[in-house]
Amino acid sequence: MLYLYAKSIHIIFVVCWMAGLFYMPRLFVYHTEAKQKSDIEYQVLHKQFNIMESRLWWVITTPSMYLVIASALVMLYVNPGLLSMGWMHMKLAFVLGLVIYHFISQRIMFKLRDGNSTWTSTQLRLWNEVSTIILFAIVFLVVLKSTIGWVFGVTGIIGLGVLLMVLVKLYKRYRKSKGENVD
């Protein structure tokens, strides 16, 4: 029964963590693009984005990550046999990648807060897709429970990544044609 409670908590907080990881880079894009406004507008927007990013990060995203990890550790403690499965090793590697993504995003947030970010809005749009690609890999691994099956899923993810990059470039071209300032 403990395993099922831990699994339920794990799923709920994976959704919360991913929601934060999906939304935070979008805030970074808008925060970065605010620099194109007048100095007075930028100061107001900068302050507001700092509040929004801080609340999202410290109230939802980071606590959710820790609850995901804690519930996963409980599941592995209750069912240590999972650690002998190849797909679980791959899943844990991707989860580690997601944790690294989390802390790089945190560093971006701090740099934006301090006015030291060198990321462009286009780079941040692409950064936003990294968590999606990692999520795809994890879901394929968990559902297929196969170290071979995930290869096909990740191949599809790479294709999705290429498609997303093309779409970002097309969107940038569209915005340029509308006379918007894009970087």
JSON list of C-alpha atoms in Angstrom, two decimals:
[
{"chain": "A", "resi": 1, "resn": "MET", "atom": "CA", "xyz": [0.00, 0.00, 0.00]},
{"chain": "A", "resi": 2, "resn": "LEU", "atom": "CA", "xyz": [2.89, 2.37, 0.80]},
{"chain": "A", "resi": 3, "resn": "TYR", "atom": "CA", "xyz": [4.20, 1.87, -2.75]},
{"chain": "A", "resi": 4, "resn": "LEU", "atom": "CA", "xyz": [0.86, 2.97, -4.25]},
{"chain": "A", "resi": 5, "resn": "TYR", "atom": "CA", "xyz": [0.68, 6.08, -2.05]},
{"chain": "A", "resi": 6, "resn": "ALA", "atom": "CA", "xyz": [4.25, 6.97, -2.99]},
{"chain": "A", "resi": 7, "resn": "LYS", "atom": "CA", "xyz": [3.44, 6.37, -6.67]},
{"chain": "A", "resi": 8, "resn": "SER", "atom": "CA", "xyz": [0.38, 8.63, -6.48]},
{"chain": "A", "resi": 9, "resn": "ILE", "atom": "CA", "xyz": [2.38, 11.40, -4.83]},
{"chain": "A", "resi": 10, "resn": "HIS", "atom": "CA", "xyz": [5.12, 10.88, -7.40]},
{"chain": "A", "resi": 11, "resn": "ILE", "atom": "CA", "xyz": [2.75, 11.29, -10.36]},
{"chain": "A", "resi": 12, "resn": "ILE", "atom": "CA", "xyz": [1.01, 14.35, -8.87]},
{"chain": "A", "resi": 13, "resn": "PHE", "atom": "CA", "xyz": [4.26, 16.16, -8.16]},
{"chain": "A", "resi": 14, "resn": "VAL", "atom": "CA", "xyz": [5.84, 15.19, -11.50]},
{"chain": "A", "resi": 15, "resn": "VAL", "atom": "CA", "xyz": [2.94, 17.09, -13.08]},
{"chain": "A", "resi": 16, "resn": "CYS", "atom": "CA", "xyz": [3.55, 20.09, -10.78]},
{"chain": "A", "resi": 17, "resn": "TRP", "atom": "CA", "xyz": [7.32, 20.04, -11.35]},
{"chain": "A", "resi": 18, "resn": "MET", "atom": "CA", "xyz": [6.93, 19.81, -15.11]},
{"chain": "A", "resi": 19, "resn": "ALA", "atom": "CA", "xyz": [4.36, 22.62, -15.12]},
{"chain": "A", "resi": 20, "resn": "GLY", "atom": "CA", "xyz": [6.94, 24.83, -13.40]},
{"chain": "A", "resi": 21, "resn": "LEU", "atom": "CA", "xyz": [9.72, 23.74, -15.76]},
{"chain": "A", "resi": 22, "resn": "PHE", "atom": "CA", "xyz": [7.52, 24.42, -18.77]},
{"chain": "A", "resi": 23, "resn": "TYR", "atom": "CA", "xyz": [6.33, 27.84, -17.63]},
{"chain": "A", "resi": 24, "resn": "MET", "atom": "CA", "xyz": [9.54, 29.23, -16.14]},
{"chain": "A", "resi": 25, "resn": "PRO", "atom": "CA", "xyz": [11.48, 29.50, -19.43]},
{"chain": "A", "resi": 26, "resn": "ARG", "atom": "CA", "xyz": [8.45, 31.23, -20.98]},
{"chain": "A", "resi": 27, "resn": "LEU", "atom": "CA", "xyz": [8.70, 33.82, -18.21]},
{"chain": "A", "resi": 28, "resn": "PHE", "atom": "CA", "xyz": [12.41, 34.08, -19.00]},
{"chain": "A", "resi": 29, "resn": "VAL", "atom": "CA", "xyz": [11.57, 34.82, -22.65]},
{"chain": "A", "resi": 30, "resn": "TYR", "atom": "CA", "xyz": [9.14, 37.59, -21.68]},
{"chain": "A", "resi": 31, "resn": "HIS", "atom": "CA", "xyz": [11.57, 38.90, -19.05]},
{"chain": "A", "resi": 32, "resn": "THR", "atom": "CA", "xyz": [14.34, 39.05, -21.68]},
{"chain": "A", "resi": 33, "resn": "GLU", "atom": "CA", "xyz": [12.10, 40.71, -24.26]},
{"chain": "A", "resi": 34, "resn": "ALA", "atom": "CA", "xyz": [11.12, 43.36, -21.70]},
{"chain": "A", "resi": 35, "resn": "LYS", "atom": "CA", "xyz": [14.61, 44.81, -22.20]},
{"chain": "A", "resi": 36, "resn": "GLN", "atom": "CA", "xyz": [13.38, 46.11, -25.56]},
{"chain": "A", "resi": 37, "resn": "LYS", "atom": "CA", "xyz": [10.90, 48.41, -23.79]},
{"chain": "A", "resi": 38, "resn": "SER", "atom": "CA", "xyz": [11.65, 51.88, -22.48]},
{"chain": "A", "resi": 39, "resn": "ASP", "atom": "CA", "xyz": [13.75, 52.04, -19.31]},
{"chain": "A", "resi": 40, "resn": "ILE", "atom": "CA", "xyz": [10.72, 52.91, -17.16]},
{"chain": "A", "resi": 41, "resn": "GLU", "atom": "CA", "xyz": [8.65, 50.07, -18.64]},
{"chain": "A", "resi": 42, "resn": "TYR", "atom": "CA", "xyz": [11.55, 47.66, -18.25]},
{"chain": "A", "resi": 43, "resn": "GLN", "atom": "CA", "xyz": [12.01, 48.53, -14.57]},
{"chain": "A", "resi": 44, "resn": "VAL", "atom": "CA", "xyz": [8.31, 47.84, -13.86]},
{"chain": "A", "resi": 45, "resn": "LEU", "atom": "CA", "xyz": [8.32, 44.62, -15.87]},
{"chain": "A", "resi": 46, "resn": "HIS", "atom": "CA", "xyz": [11.66, 43.49, -14.44]},
{"chain": "A", "resi": 47, "resn": "LYS", "atom": "CA", "xyz": [10.31, 43.85, -10.91]},
{"chain": "A", "resi": 48, "resn": "GLN", "atom": "CA", "xyz": [7.09, 42.00, -11.80]},
{"chain": "A", "resi": 49, "resn": "PHE", "atom": "CA", "xyz": [8.90, 39.15, -13.60]},
{"chain": "A", "resi": 50, "resn": "ASN", "atom": "CA", "xyz": [11.26, 38.75, -10.64]},
{"chain": "A", "resi": 51, "resn": "ILE", "atom": "CA", "xyz": [8.24, 38.32, -8.33]},
{"chain": "A", "resi": 52, "resn": "MET", "atom": "CA", "xyz": [6.49, 35.88, -10.69]},
{"chain": "A", "resi": 53, "resn": "GLU", "atom": "CA", "xyz": [9.63, 33.81, -11.30]},
{"chain": "A", "resi": 54, "resn": "SER", "atom": "CA", "xyz": [10.53, 33.70, -7.62]},
{"chain": "A", "resi": 55, "resn": "ARG", "atom": "CA", "xyz": [7.07, 32.58, -6.53]},
{"chain": "A", "resi": 56, "resn": "LEU", "atom": "CA", "xyz": [6.77, 29.96, -9.26]},
{"chain": "A", "resi": 57, "resn": "TRP", "atom": "CA", "xyz": [10.24, 28.63, -8.49]},
{"chain": "A", "resi": 58, "resn": "TRP", "atom": "CA", "xyz": [10.22, 28.55, -4.70]},
{"chain": "A", "resi": 59, "resn": "VAL", "atom": "CA", "xyz": [6.53, 27.77, -4.06]},
{"chain": "A", "resi": 60, "resn": "ILE", "atom": "CA", "xyz": [5.76, 25.23, -6.82]},
{"chain": "A", "resi": 61, "resn": "THR", "atom": "CA", "xyz": [8.68, 24.07, -8.96]},
{"chain": "A", "resi": 62, "resn": "THR", "atom": "CA", "xyz": [11.47, 23.37, -6.47]},
{"chain": "A", "resi": 63, "resn": "PRO", "atom": "CA", "xyz": [9.30, 21.83, -3.70]},
{"chain": "A", "resi": 64, "resn": "SER", "atom": "CA", "xyz": [7.67, 19.61, -6.35]},
{"chain": "A", "resi": 65, "resn": "MET", "atom": "CA", "xyz": [11.08, 18.41, -7.53]},
{"chain": "A", "resi": 66, "resn": "TYR", "atom": "CA", "xyz": [12.03, 17.41, -3.98]},
{"chain": "A", "resi": 67, "resn": "LEU", "atom": "CA", "xyz": [8.70, 15.61, -3.46]},
{"chain": "A", "resi": 68, "resn": "VAL", "atom": "CA", "xyz": [9.21, 13.74, -6.75]},
{"chain": "A", "resi": 69, "resn": "ILE", "atom": "CA", "xyz": [12.65, 12.61, -5.62]},
{"chain": "A", "resi": 70, "resn": "ALA", "atom": "CA", "xyz": [11.44, 11.69, -2.11]},
{"chain": "A", "resi": 71, "resn": "SER", "atom": "CA", "xyz": [8.49, 9.66, -3.42]},
{"chain": "A", "resi": 72, "resn": "ALA", "atom": "CA", "xyz": [10.77, 7.93, -5.95]},
{"chain": "A", "resi": 73, "resn": "LEU", "atom": "CA", "xyz": [13.17, 6.96, -3.18]},
{"chain": "A", "resi": 74, "resn": "VAL", "atom": "CA", "xyz": [10.27, 5.50, -1.19]},
{"chain": "A", "resi": 75, "resn": "MET", "atom": "CA", "xyz": [9.15, 3.46, -4.22]},
{"chain": "A", "resi": 76, "resn": "LEU", "atom": "CA", "xyz": [12.69, 2.19, -4.78]},
{"chain": "A", "resi": 77, "resn": "TYR", "atom": "CA", "xyz": [13.02, 1.33, -1.10]},
{"chain": "A", "resi": 78, "resn": "VAL", "atom": "CA", "xyz": [9.75, -0.61, -1.12]},
{"chain": "A", "resi": 79, "resn": "ASN", "atom": "CA", "xyz": [10.53, -2.29, -4.45]},
{"chain": "A", "resi": 80, "resn": "PRO", "atom": "CA", "xyz": [14.35, -2.44, -4.81]},
{"chain": "A", "resi": 81, "resn": "GLY", "atom": "CA", "xyz": [13.99, -4.91, -7.68]},
{"chain": "A", "resi": 82, "resn": "LEU", "atom": "CA", "xyz": [13.28, -1.92, -9.93]},
{"chain": "A", "resi": 83, "resn": "LEU", "atom": "CA", "xyz": [16.97, -1.03, -9.71]},
{"chain": "A", "resi": 84, "resn": "SER", "atom": "CA", "xyz": [17.91, -4.25, -11.51]},
{"chain": "A", "resi": 85, "resn": "MET", "atom": "CA", "xyz": [15.98, -3.25, -14.64]},
{"chain": "A", "resi": 86, "resn": "GLY", "atom": "CA", "xyz": [17.77, -1.60, -17.55]},
{"chain": "A", "resi": 87, "resn": "TRP", "atom": "CA", "xyz": [14.92, 0.75, -18.37]},
{"chain": "A", "resi": 88, "resn": "MET", "atom": "CA", "xyz": [15.03, 2.09, -14.80]},
{"chain": "A", "resi": 89, "resn": "HIS", "atom": "CA", "xyz": [18.73, 2.90, -15.15]},
{"chain": "A", "resi": 90, "resn": "MET", "atom": "CA", "xyz": [17.96, 4.90, -18.30]},
{"chain": "A", "resi": 91, "resn": "LYS", "atom": "CA", "xyz": [15.01, 6.60, -16.62]},
{"chain": "A", "resi": 92, "resn": "LEU", "atom": "CA", "xyz": [17.17, 7.64, -13.68]},
{"chain": "A", "resi": 93, "resn": "ALA", "atom": "CA", "xyz": [19.78, 9.03, -16.10]},
{"chain": "A", "resi": 94, "resn": "PHE", "atom": "CA", "xyz": [17.09, 11.15, -17.78]},
{"chain": "A", "resi": 95, "resn": "VAL", "atom": "CA", "xyz": [15.76, 12.24, -14.37]},
{"chain": "A", "resi": 96, "resn": "LEU", "atom": "CA", "xyz": [19.28, 13.33, -13.46]},
{"chain": "A", "resi": 97, "resn": "GLY", "atom": "CA", "xyz": [19.29, 15.33, -16.71]},
{"chain": "A", "resi": 98, "resn": "LEU", "atom": "CA", "xyz": [16.02, 16.95, -15.64]},
{"chain": "A", "resi": 99, "resn": "VAL", "atom": "CA", "xyz": [17.46, 17.83, -12.23]},
{"chain": "A", "resi": 100, "resn": "ILE", "atom": "CA", "xyz": [20.47, 19.42, -13.97]},
{"chain": "A", "resi": 101, "resn": "TYR", "atom": "CA", "xyz": [18.04, 21.31, -16.26]},
{"chain": "A", "resi": 102, "resn": "HIS", "atom": "CA", "xyz": [16.23, 22.49, -13.12]},
{"chain": "A", "resi": 103, "resn": "PHE", "atom": "CA", "xyz": [19.36, 23.98, -11.56]},
{"chain": "A", "resi": 104, "resn": "ILE", "atom": "CA", "xyz": [20.55, 25.56, -14.81]},
{"chain": "A", "resi": 105, "resn": "SER", "atom": "CA", "xyz": [17.13, 27.21, -15.05]},
{"chain": "A", "resi": 106, "resn": "GLN", "atom": "CA", "xyz": [17.54, 28.43, -11.49]},
{"chain": "A", "resi": 107, "resn": "ARG", "atom": "CA", "xyz": [20.87, 29.99, -12.45]},
{"chain": "A", "resi": 108, "resn": "ILE", "atom": "CA", "xyz": [19.19, 31.70, -15.43]},
{"chain": "A", "resi": 109, "resn": "MET", "atom": "CA", "xyz": [16.55, 33.08, -13.06]},
{"chain": "A", "resi": 110, "resn": "PHE", "atom": "CA", "xyz": [19.25, 34.53, -10.79]},
{"chain": "A", "resi": 111, "resn": "LYS", "atom": "CA", "xyz": [21.09, 36.08, -13.76]},
{"chain": "A", "resi": 112, "resn": "LEU", "atom": "CA", "xyz": [17.87, 37.67, -15.04]},
{"chain": "A", "resi": 113, "resn": "ARG", "atom": "CA", "xyz": [17.12, 38.98, -11.56]},
{"chain": "A", "resi": 114, "resn": "ASP", "atom": "CA", "xyz": [20.59, 40.55, -11.35]},
{"chain": "A", "resi": 115, "resn": "GLY", "atom": "CA", "xyz": [20.45, 41.88, -14.93]},
{"chain": "A", "resi": 116, "resn": "ASN", "atom": "CA", "xyz": [23.39, 39.68, -16.02]},
{"chain": "A", "resi": 117, "resn": "SER", "atom": "CA", "xyz": [21.72, 37.23, -18.38]},
{"chain": "A", "resi": 118, "resn": "THR", "atom": "CA", "xyz": [23.28, 36.83, -21.81]},
{"chain": "A", "resi": 119, "resn": "TRP", "atom": "CA", "xyz": [20.57, 34.47, -23.10]},
{"chain": "A", "resi": 120, "resn": "THR", "atom": "CA", "xyz": [18.53, 35.71, -26.06]},
{"chain": "A", "resi": 121, "resn": "SER", "atom": "CA", "xyz": [14.80, 35.12, -26.25]},
{"chain": "A", "resi": 122, "resn": "THR", "atom": "CA", "xyz": [15.39, 32.66, -29.11]},
{"chain": "A", "resi": 123, "resn": "GLN", "atom": "CA", "xyz": [17.90, 30.69, -27.04]},
{"chain": "A", "resi": 124, "resn": "LEU", "atom": "CA", "xyz": [15.41, 30.64, -24.15]},
{"chain": "A", "resi": 125, "resn": "ARG", "atom": "CA", "xyz": [12.65, 29.40, -26.48]},
{"chain": "A", "resi": 126, "resn": "LEU", "atom": "CA", "xyz": [14.90, 26.51, -27.49]},
{"chain": "A", "resi": 127, "resn": "TRP", "atom": "CA", "xyz": [15.89, 25.93, -23.83]},
{"chain": "A", "resi": 128, "resn": "ASN", "atom": "CA", "xyz": [12.19, 25.66, -23.05]},
{"chain": "A", "resi": 129, "resn": "GLU", "atom": "CA", "xyz": [11.96, 22.57, -25.27]},
{"chain": "A", "resi": 130, "resn": "VAL", "atom": "CA", "xyz": [14.71, 20.63, -23.48]},
{"chain": "A", "resi": 131, "resn": "SER", "atom": "CA", "xyz": [12.43, 19.67, -20.59]},
{"chain": "A", "resi": 132, "resn": "THR", "atom": "CA", "xyz": [9.79, 18.50, -23.07]},
{"chain": "A", "resi": 133, "resn": "ILE", "atom": "CA", "xyz": [12.28, 16.23, -24.82]},
{"chain": "A", "resi": 134, "resn": "ILE", "atom": "CA", "xyz": [13.47, 14.76, -21.51]},
{"chain": "A", "resi": 135, "resn": "LEU", "atom": "CA", "xyz": [9.86, 14.20, -20.42]},
{"chain": "A", "resi": 136, "resn": "PHE", "atom": "CA", "xyz": [9.13, 12.32, -23.65]},
{"chain": "A", "resi": 137, "resn": "ALA", "atom": "CA", "xyz": [12.11, 10.03, -23.04]},
{"chain": "A", "resi": 138, "resn": "ILE", "atom": "CA", "xyz": [11.05, 9.33, -19.45]},
{"chain": "A", "resi": 139, "resn": "VAL", "atom": "CA", "xyz": [7.44, 8.58, -20.38]},
{"chain": "A", "resi": 140, "resn": "PHE", "atom": "CA", "xyz": [8.47, 6.23, -23.20]},
{"chain": "A", "resi": 141, "resn": "LEU", "atom": "CA", "xyz": [10.81, 4.40, -20.83]},
{"chain": "A", "resi": 142, "resn": "VAL", "atom": "CA", "xyz": [8.21, 4.03, -18.09]},
{"chain": "A", "resi": 143, "resn": "VAL", "atom": "CA", "xyz": [5.42, 2.95, -20.43]},
{"chain": "A", "resi": 144, "resn": "LEU", "atom": "CA", "xyz": [7.44, 0.64, -22.69]},
{"chain": "A", "resi": 145, "resn": "LYS", "atom": "CA", "xyz": [9.73, -0.62, -19.89]},
{"chain": "A", "resi": 146, "resn": "SER", "atom": "CA", "xyz": [12.28, -1.44, -22.52]},
{"chain": "A", "resi": 147, "resn": "THR", "atom": "CA", "xyz": [15.77, -0.13, -23.09]},
{"chain": "A", "resi": 148, "resn": "ILE", "atom": "CA", "xyz": [15.28, -0.86, -26.80]},
{"chain": "A", "resi": 149, "resn": "GLY", "atom": "CA", "xyz": [11.80, 0.66, -27.03]},
{"chain": "A", "resi": 150, "resn": "TRP", "atom": "CA", "xyz": [12.99, 3.97, -25.66]},
{"chain": "A", "resi": 151, "resn": "VAL", "atom": "CA", "xyz": [15.45, 4.25, -28.57]},
{"chain": "A", "resi": 152, "resn": "PHE", "atom": "CA", "xyz": [12.52, 4.56, -30.96]},
{"chain": "A", "resi": 153, "resn": "GLY", "atom": "CA", "xyz": [10.87, 7.05, -28.65]},
{"chain": "A", "resi": 154, "resn": "VAL", "atom": "CA", "xyz": [14.02, 9.14, -28.35]},
{"chain": "A", "resi": 155, "resn": "THR", "atom": "CA", "xyz": [14.53, 8.99, -32.11]},
{"chain": "A", "resi": 156, "resn": "GLY", "atom": "CA", "xyz": [11.05, 10.45, -32.38]},
{"chain": "A", "resi": 157, "resn": "ILE", "atom": "CA", "xyz": [11.96, 13.02, -29.74]},
{"chain": "A", "resi": 158, "resn": "ILE", "atom": "CA", "xyz": [15.02, 14.10, -31.71]},
{"chain": "A", "resi": 159, "resn": "GLY", "atom": "CA", "xyz": [12.76, 14.47, -34.73]},
{"chain": "A", "resi": 160, "resn": "LEU", "atom": "CA", "xyz": [10.40, 16.50, -32.57]},
{"chain": "A", "resi": 161, "resn": "GLY", "atom": "CA", "xyz": [13.34, 18.63, -31.42]},
{"chain": "A", "resi": 162, "resn": "VAL", "atom": "CA", "xyz": [14.34, 19.34, -35.01]},
{"chain": "A", "resi": 163, "resn": "LEU", "atom": "CA", "xyz": [10.73, 20.16, -35.85]},
{"chain": "A", "resi": 164, "resn": "LEU", "atom": "CA", "xyz": [10.51, 22.51, -32.87]},
{"chain": "A", "resi": 165, "resn": "MET", "atom": "CA", "xyz": [13.70, 24.31, -33.93]},
{"chain": "A", "resi": 166, "resn": "VAL", "atom": "CA", "xyz": [12.29, 24.77, -37.43]},
{"chain": "A", "resi": 167, "resn": "LEU", "atom": "CA", "xyz": [9.03, 26.08, -35.96]},
{"chain": "A", "resi": 168, "resn": "VAL", "atom": "CA", "xyz": [10.92, 28.52, -33.71]},
{"chain": "A", "resi": 169, "resn": "LYS", "atom": "CA", "xyz": [12.79, 29.84, -36.74]},
{"chain": "A", "resi": 170, "resn": "LEU", "atom": "CA", "xyz": [9.54, 30.16, -38.71]},
{"chain": "A", "resi": 171, "resn": "TYR", "atom": "CA", "xyz": [7.91, 31.96, -35.77]},
{"chain": "A", "resi": 172, "resn": "LYS", "atom": "CA", "xyz": [10.87, 34.31, -35.55]},
{"chain": "A", "resi": 173, "resn": "ARG", "atom": "CA", "xyz": [10.60, 35.03, -39.28]},
{"chain": "A", "resi": 174, "resn": "TYR", "atom": "CA", "xyz": [6.84, 35.63, -38.88]},
{"chain": "A", "resi": 175, "resn": "ARG", "atom": "CA", "xyz": [7.43, 38.07, -36.00]},
{"chain": "A", "resi": 176, "resn": "LYS", "atom": "CA", "xyz": [10.08, 39.84, -38.05]},
{"chain": "A", "resi": 177, "resn": "SER", "atom": "CA", "xyz": [7.64, 40.22, -40.95]},
{"chain": "A", "resi": 178, "resn": "LYS", "atom": "CA", "xyz": [5.17, 41.86, -38.54]},
{"chain": "A", "resi": 179, "resn": "GLY", "atom": "CA", "xyz": [7.85, 44.41, -37.64]},
{"chain": "A", "resi": 180, "resn": "GLU", "atom": "CA", "xyz": [8.62, 43.06, -34.16]},
{"chain": "A", "resi": 181, "resn": "ASN", "atom": "CA", "xyz": [12.13, 43.31, -32.79]},
{"chain": "A", "resi": 182, "resn": "VAL", "atom": "CA", "xyz": [13.48, 39.76, -32.39]},
{"chain": "A", "resi": 183, "resn": "ASP", "atom": "CA", "xyz": [16.92, 38.51, -31.37]}
]
